[in-house]
XYZ file of C-alpha atoms in Angstrom:
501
model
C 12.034 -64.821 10.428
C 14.489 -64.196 7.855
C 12.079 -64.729 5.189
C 9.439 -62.503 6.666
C 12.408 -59.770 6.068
C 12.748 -61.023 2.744
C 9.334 -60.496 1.629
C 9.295 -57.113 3.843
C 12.769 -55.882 1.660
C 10.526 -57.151 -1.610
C 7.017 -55.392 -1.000
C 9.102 -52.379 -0.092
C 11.253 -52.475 -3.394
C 8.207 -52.791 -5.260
C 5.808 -50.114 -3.769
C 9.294 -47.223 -3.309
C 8.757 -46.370 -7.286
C 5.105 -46.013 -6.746
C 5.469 -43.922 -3.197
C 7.959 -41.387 -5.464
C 6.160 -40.872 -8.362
C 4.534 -37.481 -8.146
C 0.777 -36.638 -7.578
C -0.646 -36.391 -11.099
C -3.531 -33.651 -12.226
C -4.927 -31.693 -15.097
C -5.542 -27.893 -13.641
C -7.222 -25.809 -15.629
C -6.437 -21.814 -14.880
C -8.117 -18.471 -16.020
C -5.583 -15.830 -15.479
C -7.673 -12.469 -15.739
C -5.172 -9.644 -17.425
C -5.772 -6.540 -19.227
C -4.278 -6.251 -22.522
C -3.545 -2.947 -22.192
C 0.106 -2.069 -21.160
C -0.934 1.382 -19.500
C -1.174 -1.289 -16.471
C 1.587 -2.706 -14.974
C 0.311 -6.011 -14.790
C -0.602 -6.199 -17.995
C -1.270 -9.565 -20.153
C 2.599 -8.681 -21.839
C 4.134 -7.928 -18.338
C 2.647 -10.966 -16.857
C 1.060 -13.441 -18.695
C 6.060 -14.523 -19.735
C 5.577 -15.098 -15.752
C 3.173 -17.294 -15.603
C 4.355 -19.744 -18.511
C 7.730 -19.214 -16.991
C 6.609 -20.890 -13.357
C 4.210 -23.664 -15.286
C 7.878 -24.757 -17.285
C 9.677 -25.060 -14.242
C 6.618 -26.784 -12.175
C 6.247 -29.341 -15.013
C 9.391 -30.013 -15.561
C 10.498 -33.824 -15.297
C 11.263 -35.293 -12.081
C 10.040 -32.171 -10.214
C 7.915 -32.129 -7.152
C 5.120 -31.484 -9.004
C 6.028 -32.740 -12.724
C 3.055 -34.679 -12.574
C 0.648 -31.527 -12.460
C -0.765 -30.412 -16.250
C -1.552 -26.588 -16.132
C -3.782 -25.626 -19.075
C -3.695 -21.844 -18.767
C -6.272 -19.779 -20.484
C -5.411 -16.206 -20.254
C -8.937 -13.633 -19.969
C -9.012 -9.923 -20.809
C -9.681 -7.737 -17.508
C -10.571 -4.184 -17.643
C -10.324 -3.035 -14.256
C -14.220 -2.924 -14.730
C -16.621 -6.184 -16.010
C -14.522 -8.288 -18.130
C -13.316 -10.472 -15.906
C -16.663 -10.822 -13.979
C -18.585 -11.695 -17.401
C -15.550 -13.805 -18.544
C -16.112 -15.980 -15.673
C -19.716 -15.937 -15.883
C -19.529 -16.907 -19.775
C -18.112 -19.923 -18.758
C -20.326 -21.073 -15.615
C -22.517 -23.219 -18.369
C -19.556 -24.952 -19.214
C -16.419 -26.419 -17.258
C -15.211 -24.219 -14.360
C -11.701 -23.098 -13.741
C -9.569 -25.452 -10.848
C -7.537 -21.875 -10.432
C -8.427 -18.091 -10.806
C -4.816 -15.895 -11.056
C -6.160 -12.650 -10.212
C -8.172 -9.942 -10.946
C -5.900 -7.508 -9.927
C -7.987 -4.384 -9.614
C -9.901 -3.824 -6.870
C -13.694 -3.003 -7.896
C -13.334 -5.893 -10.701
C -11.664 -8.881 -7.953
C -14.234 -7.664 -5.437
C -17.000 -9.334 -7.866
C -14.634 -12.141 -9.059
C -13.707 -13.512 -5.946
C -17.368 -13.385 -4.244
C -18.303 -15.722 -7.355
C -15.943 -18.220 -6.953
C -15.851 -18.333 -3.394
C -19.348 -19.360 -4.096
C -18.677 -21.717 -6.469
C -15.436 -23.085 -4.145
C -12.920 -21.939 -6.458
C -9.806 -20.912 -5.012
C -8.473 -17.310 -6.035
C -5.209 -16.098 -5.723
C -4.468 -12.519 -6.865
C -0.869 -10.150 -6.683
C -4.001 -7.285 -6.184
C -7.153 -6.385 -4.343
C -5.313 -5.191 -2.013
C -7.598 -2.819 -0.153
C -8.431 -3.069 3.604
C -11.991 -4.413 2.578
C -10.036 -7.387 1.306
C -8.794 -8.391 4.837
C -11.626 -9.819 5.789
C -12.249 -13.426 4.620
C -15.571 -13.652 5.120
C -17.911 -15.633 3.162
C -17.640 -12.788 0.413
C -13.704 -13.494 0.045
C -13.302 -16.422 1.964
C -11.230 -18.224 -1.171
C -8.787 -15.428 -1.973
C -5.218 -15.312 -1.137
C -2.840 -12.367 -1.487
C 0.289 -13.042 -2.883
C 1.267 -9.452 -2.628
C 1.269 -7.127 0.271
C -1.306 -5.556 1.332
C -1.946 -2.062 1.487
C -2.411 -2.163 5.474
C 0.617 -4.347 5.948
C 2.428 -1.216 4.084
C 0.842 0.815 6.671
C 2.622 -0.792 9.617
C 6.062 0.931 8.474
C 4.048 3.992 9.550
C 3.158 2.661 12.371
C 6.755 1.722 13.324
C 8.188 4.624 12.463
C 5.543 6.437 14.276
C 5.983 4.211 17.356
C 9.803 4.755 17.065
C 10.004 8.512 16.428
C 7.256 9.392 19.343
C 4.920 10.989 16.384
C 1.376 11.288 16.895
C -0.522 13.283 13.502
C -0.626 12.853 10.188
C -2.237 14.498 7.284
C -2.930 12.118 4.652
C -2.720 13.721 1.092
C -3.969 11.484 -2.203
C -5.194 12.127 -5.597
C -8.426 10.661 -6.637
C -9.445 9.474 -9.931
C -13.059 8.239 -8.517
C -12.184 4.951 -11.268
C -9.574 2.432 -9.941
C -8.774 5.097 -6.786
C -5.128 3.062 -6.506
C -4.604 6.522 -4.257
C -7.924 6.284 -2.338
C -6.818 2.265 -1.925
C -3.571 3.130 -0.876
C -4.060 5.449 1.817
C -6.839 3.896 3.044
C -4.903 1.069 4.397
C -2.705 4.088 6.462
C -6.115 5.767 7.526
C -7.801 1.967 8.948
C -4.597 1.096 10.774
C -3.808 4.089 12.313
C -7.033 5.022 13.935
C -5.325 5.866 17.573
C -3.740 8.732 15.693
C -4.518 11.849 15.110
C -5.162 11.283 11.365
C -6.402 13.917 8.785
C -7.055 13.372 5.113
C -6.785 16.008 2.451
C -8.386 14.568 -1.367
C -8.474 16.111 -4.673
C -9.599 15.121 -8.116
C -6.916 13.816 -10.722
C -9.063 15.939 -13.010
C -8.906 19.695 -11.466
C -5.764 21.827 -10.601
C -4.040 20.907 -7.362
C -4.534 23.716 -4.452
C -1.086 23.825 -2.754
C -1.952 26.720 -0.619
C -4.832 24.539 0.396
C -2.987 21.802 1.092
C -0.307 23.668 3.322
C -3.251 25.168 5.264
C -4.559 21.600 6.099
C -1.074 20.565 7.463
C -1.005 22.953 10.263
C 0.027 20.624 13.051
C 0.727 17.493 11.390
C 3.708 16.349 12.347
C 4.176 14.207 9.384
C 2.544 14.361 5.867
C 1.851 11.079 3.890
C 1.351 11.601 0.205
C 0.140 8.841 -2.922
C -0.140 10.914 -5.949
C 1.470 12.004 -9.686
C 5.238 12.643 -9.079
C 4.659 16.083 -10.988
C 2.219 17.231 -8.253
C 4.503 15.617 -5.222
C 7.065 18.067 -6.542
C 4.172 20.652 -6.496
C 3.970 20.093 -2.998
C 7.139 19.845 -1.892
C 8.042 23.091 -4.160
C 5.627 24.892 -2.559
C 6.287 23.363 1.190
C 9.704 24.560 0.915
C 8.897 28.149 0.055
C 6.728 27.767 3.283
C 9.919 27.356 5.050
C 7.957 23.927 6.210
C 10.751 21.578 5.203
C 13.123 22.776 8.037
C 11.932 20.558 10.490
C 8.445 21.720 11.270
C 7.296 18.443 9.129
C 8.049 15.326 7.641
C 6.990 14.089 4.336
C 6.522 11.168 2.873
C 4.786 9.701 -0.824
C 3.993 5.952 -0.811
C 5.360 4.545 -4.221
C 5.385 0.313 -3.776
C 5.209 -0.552 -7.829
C 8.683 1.379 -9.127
C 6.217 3.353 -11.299
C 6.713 7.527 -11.680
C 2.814 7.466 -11.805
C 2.996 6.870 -7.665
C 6.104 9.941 -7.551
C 8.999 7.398 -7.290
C 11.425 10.862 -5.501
C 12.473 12.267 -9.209
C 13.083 15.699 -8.424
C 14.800 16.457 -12.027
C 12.450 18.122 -14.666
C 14.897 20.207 -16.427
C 13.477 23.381 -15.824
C 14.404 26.443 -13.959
C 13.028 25.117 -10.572
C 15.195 21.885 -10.596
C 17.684 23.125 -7.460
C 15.084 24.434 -5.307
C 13.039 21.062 -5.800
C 16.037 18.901 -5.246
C 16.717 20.708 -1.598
C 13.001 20.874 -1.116
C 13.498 16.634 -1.444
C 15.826 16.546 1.292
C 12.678 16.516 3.496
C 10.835 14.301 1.160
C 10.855 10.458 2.001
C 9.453 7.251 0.250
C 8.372 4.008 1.706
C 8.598 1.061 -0.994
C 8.885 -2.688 -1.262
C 12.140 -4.406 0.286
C 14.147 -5.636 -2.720
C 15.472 -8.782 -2.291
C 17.048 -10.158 -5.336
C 18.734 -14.004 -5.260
C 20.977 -15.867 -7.901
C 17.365 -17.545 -9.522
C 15.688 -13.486 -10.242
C 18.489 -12.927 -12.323
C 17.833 -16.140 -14.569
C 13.975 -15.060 -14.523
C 14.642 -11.894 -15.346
C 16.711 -12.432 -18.384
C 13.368 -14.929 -19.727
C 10.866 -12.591 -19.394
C 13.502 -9.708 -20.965
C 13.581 -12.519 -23.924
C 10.024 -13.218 -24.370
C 9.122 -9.616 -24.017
C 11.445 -8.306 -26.860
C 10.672 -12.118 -28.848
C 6.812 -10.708 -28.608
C 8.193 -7.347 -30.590
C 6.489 -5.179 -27.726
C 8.012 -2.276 -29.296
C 5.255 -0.092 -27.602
C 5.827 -0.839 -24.426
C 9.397 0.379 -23.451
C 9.335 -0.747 -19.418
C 7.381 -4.126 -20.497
C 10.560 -6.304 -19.648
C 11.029 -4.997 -16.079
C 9.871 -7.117 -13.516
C 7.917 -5.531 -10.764
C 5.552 -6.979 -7.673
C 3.327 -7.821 -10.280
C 5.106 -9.915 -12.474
C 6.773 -11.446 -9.149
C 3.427 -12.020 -7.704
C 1.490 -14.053 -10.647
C 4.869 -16.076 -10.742
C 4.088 -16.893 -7.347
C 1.112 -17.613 -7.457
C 1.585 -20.574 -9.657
C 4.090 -21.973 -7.082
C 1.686 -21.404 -3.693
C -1.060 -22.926 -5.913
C 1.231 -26.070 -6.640
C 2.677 -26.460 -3.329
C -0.821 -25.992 -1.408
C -3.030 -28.526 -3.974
C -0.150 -31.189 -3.608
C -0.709 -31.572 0.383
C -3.942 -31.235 -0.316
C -3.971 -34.477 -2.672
C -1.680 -36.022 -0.236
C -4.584 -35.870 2.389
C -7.167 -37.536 0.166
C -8.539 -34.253 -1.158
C -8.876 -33.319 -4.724
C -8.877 -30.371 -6.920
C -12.452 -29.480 -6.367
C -11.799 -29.357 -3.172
C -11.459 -25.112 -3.244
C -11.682 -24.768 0.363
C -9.138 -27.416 1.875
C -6.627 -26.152 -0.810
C -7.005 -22.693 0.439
C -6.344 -23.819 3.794
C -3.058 -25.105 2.527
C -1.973 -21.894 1.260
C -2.570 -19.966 4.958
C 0.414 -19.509 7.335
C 3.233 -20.832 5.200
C 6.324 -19.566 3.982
C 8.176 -20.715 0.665
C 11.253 -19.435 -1.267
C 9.466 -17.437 -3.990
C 11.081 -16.560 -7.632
C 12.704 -13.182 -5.558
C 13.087 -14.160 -2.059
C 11.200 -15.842 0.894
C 7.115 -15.404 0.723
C 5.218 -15.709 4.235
C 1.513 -15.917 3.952
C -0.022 -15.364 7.204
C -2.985 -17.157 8.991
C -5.449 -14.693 6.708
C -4.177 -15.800 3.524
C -2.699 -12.532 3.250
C 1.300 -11.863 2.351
C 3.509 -10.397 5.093
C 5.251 -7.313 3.965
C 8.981 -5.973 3.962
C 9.249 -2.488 3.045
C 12.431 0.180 2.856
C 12.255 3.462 3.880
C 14.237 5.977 1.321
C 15.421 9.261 2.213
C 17.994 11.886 0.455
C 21.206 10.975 2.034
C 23.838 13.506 -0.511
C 21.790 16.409 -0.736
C 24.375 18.271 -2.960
C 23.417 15.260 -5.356
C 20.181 14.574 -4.913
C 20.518 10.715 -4.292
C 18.186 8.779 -2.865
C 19.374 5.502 -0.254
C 17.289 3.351 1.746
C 18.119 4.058 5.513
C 15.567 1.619 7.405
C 13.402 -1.337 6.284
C 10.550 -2.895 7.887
C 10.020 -6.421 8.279
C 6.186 -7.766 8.616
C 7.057 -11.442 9.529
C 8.294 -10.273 13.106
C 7.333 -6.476 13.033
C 10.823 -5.141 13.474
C 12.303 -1.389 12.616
C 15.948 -1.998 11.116
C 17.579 1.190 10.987
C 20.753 0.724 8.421
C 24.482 2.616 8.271
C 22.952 5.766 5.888
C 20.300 6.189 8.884
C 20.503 10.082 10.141
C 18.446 9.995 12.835
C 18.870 14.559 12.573
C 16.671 13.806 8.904
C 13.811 12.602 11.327
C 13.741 14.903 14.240
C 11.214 17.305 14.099
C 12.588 21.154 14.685
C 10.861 25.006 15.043
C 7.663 23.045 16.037
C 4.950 25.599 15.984
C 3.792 25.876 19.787
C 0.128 25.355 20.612
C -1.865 27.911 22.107
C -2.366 25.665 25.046
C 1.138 25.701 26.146
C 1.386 29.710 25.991
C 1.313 30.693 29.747
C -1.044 33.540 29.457
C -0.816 35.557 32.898
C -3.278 38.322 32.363
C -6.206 36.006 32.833
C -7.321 36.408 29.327
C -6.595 40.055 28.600
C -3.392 39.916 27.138
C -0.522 42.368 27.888
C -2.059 45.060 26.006
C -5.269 45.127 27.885
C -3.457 44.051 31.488
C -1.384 47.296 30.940
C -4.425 49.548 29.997
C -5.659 48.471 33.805
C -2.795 49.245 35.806
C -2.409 52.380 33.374
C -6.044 53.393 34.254
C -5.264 53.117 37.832
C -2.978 55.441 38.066
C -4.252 57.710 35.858
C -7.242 57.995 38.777
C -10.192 55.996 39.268
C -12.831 58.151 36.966
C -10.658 56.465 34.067
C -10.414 53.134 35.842
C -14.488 52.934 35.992
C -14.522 53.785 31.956
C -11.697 51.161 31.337
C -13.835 48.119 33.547
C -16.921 48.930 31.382
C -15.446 48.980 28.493
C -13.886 45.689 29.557
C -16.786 44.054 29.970
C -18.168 44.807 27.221
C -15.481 43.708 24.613
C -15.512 40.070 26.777
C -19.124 39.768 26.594
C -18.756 40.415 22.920
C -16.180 38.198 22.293
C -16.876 35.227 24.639
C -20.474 35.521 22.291
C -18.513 34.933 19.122
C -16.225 32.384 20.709
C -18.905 29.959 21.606
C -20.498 30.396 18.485
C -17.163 30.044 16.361
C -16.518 27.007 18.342
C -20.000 25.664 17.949
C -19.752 25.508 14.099
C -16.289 24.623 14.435
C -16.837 21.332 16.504
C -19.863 20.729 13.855
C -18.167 20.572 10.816
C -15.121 19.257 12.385
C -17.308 15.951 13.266
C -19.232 16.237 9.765
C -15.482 15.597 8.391
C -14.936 12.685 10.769
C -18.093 11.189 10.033
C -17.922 11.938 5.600
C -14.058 10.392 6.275
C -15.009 7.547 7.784
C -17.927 6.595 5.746
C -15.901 7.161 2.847
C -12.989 5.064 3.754
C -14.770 1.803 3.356
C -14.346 -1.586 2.256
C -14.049 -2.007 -1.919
């Protein structure tokens, strides 16, 4: 017996420095970027990221030190390039990885292509509703970044917590990337047992703000994804309305820190500056949850370095790290973790479907803070809601966040729950008691007037009666004939036009 245990202790001392050594793998990855810095996850924002997380994966005695990233970064223009980058190369050897497209027209064809050819795809983008479903079209593509329909569910929250029921959905459309169109969208699909109305106009022609204001009517609440110039338009304009006393809410959607999305700047300098900045007082913004630990710090002093080393001296906001730049860093880290179990079950890196798998409902600690990914492959969401808590200053504080892992409203210290109560709530005509049967006062007086007066005036008085009803019951049905019409011609052009990407 004692020398079976001997042997036993031996094979064991002999096979632990083969159990520990890490899974080894070349991985080659095509990160699709656009050179162009207009975008903020451009190839200088994002590409310091992504060599950043391959450093730290490969780094000796790691986890996954034995993993070889080649990286070969692509040019993406939001249009083809990525598509006929990919395609260029379908002669030759394939990517093991695809790190992106970001935009949504340009991932839509990306990731249909290498779900076909078993590739997986992970991308901080494409986040439009159409992307949600993971189909055969997208069935290898994992979000790393929110979603725009797990933004929505703050609205739904709040809605659910405040009692609200309408909306009017406001957006500026550049008919190119539509970021706007996107963005909204994901309110307009998840909140289809509300009362929902959408108001669009074109980046390119002068913004209507009487129009606008005429379209919010009811709506208790107005959500907004445009320019910050033209939020202040609005809100300018709302105010003179006397509309931001109470009668509504606003709100502007601005997830990517970026003043193209209105990011709550009131200050332009001009002559308008203190009527804006109390016309913001009504104004609120729903935004990612920051969550910054020790390790974001250390990141964010590297990219800083390789940014400035690069002599980006064009780009003055290249350094900052947003969701983007989070997101691809991310990425490299889900792909690592999920092809490691993979290999550990006998699969290999060709194996796009089984890695996938790997990378659905998990949760990892991410470069900023904990990343979920649910059973959809999509990222749960934590948002903050902002609102102006020192009007006499202007400053903006988050008073509630929104967490998607367990879909609860957190409602923090600077919280005024006055901000969010609706007040001088135009009545509708429906809950006017209207006792004179549908004459009004005027005309119910004329009767009892005509009475008295003696009953030759009371017989003039009934015909004339009858015929002003006649004449306007006539108009009424028609009025509300062509009003029902076009009102479902705008349901029906909405909903057709809110579809997938």
């Amino acid at each position: 017996m004692p020398c079976w245990v001997t042997l036993s202790v031996h094979f064991l001392a002999v096979l632990s420095p083969l159990l520990s050594d890490p899974v080894t793998e070349d991985i080659d990855v095509a990160v699709f970027l656009p050179q162009n810095n207009s975008y903020l996850f451009s190839y200088a924002r994002v590409a310091p990221a992504v060599r950043y997380a391959q450093r730290r994966l490969e780094t000796d005695g790691g986890q996954y030190s034995g993993f070889r990233f080649h990286v070969h970064f692509e040019n993406s223009d939001c249009v083809n390039d990525a598509l006929f980058a990919l395609v260029d190369r379908s002669c030759g050897r394939k990517p093991d990885l695809i790190l992106g497209p970001v935009c949504e027209y340009e991932a839509a064809a990306v990731v249909r292509l290498a779900s076909h050819w078993n590739i997986p795809v992970i991308s901080a983008g494409a986040l439009a509703a159409g992307f949600s479903n993971k189909g055969a079209e997208y069935s290898h593509l994992t979000r790393i970044a929110p979603s725009y329909v797990k933004m929505a569910e703050t609205f739904t929250a709040t809605f659910a917590h405040f009692g609200w029921k309408s909306a009017l959905l406001v957006y500026e459309d550049d008919k190119e990337e539509r970021n706007c169109y996107f963005t909204l969208e994901g309110v307009y699909h998840l909140m289809a047992d509300y009362h929902i109305k959408t108001y669009a106009f074109s980046q390119e022609d002068r913004l209507d703000t009487d129009d606008v204001l005429h379209n919010i009517q009811d709506a208790e609440a107005v959500i907004m994804c445009m320019g910050a110039d033209k939020i202040r338009e609005i809100m300018l304009a709302a105010h003179r309305r006397l509309l931001t006393n109470g009668n509504c809410l606003f709100f502007n959607v601005e997830l990517f820190n970026a003043s193209s999305y209105g990011n709550g700047s009131w200050k332009r300098g001009d002559k308008y500056d203190n009527e804006a900045r109390q016309a913001y007082a009504s104004l609120n913004t729903v935004t990612l949850l920051r969550t910054v630990k020790p390790e974001f710090e250390n990141f964010s002093m590297e990219i800083k370095k390789s940014v400035e080393k690069a002599g980006l001296h064009d780009c003055k906001d290249c350094a900052s790290v947003n969701m983007f730049v989070e997101g691809f860093h991310d990425a490299m880290l889900l792909y690592a973790i999920a092809l490691h179990k993979a290999m550990k079950n006998g699969n290999n890196k060709k194996n796009g479907s089984e890695i996938t798998k790997h990378m659905r409902n998990i949760t990892f600690e991410g470069i900023a803070g904990q990343v979920s990914v649910d059973a959809n492959g999509d990222r749960e969401g934590d948002f903050s809601l902002m609102a102006m808590t020192d009007v006499e200053a202007g400053t903006y504080e988050v008073v509630a966040n929104y967490f998607g892992v367990n879909e609860t409203f957190q409602l923090l210290p600077a919280f005024n729950m006055d901000h969010f109560t609706l007040r001088g709530r135009r009545k509708t005509p429906t809950e006017t008691s209207d006792k004179s049967c549908g004459l009004g006062v005027s005309a119910l007086t004329g009767v009892i007037v005509g009475a008295v007066l003696g009953t030759a005036m009371l017989i003039a008085f009934y015909f004339f009666r009858k015929n002003y009803r006649i004449t306007i019951e006539r108009r009424t049905h028609s009025e509300e004939g062509n009003t029902g019409k076009h009102r479902q011609l705008r349901e029906d052009s909405i909903r057709s036009n809110f579809s997938a990407a």
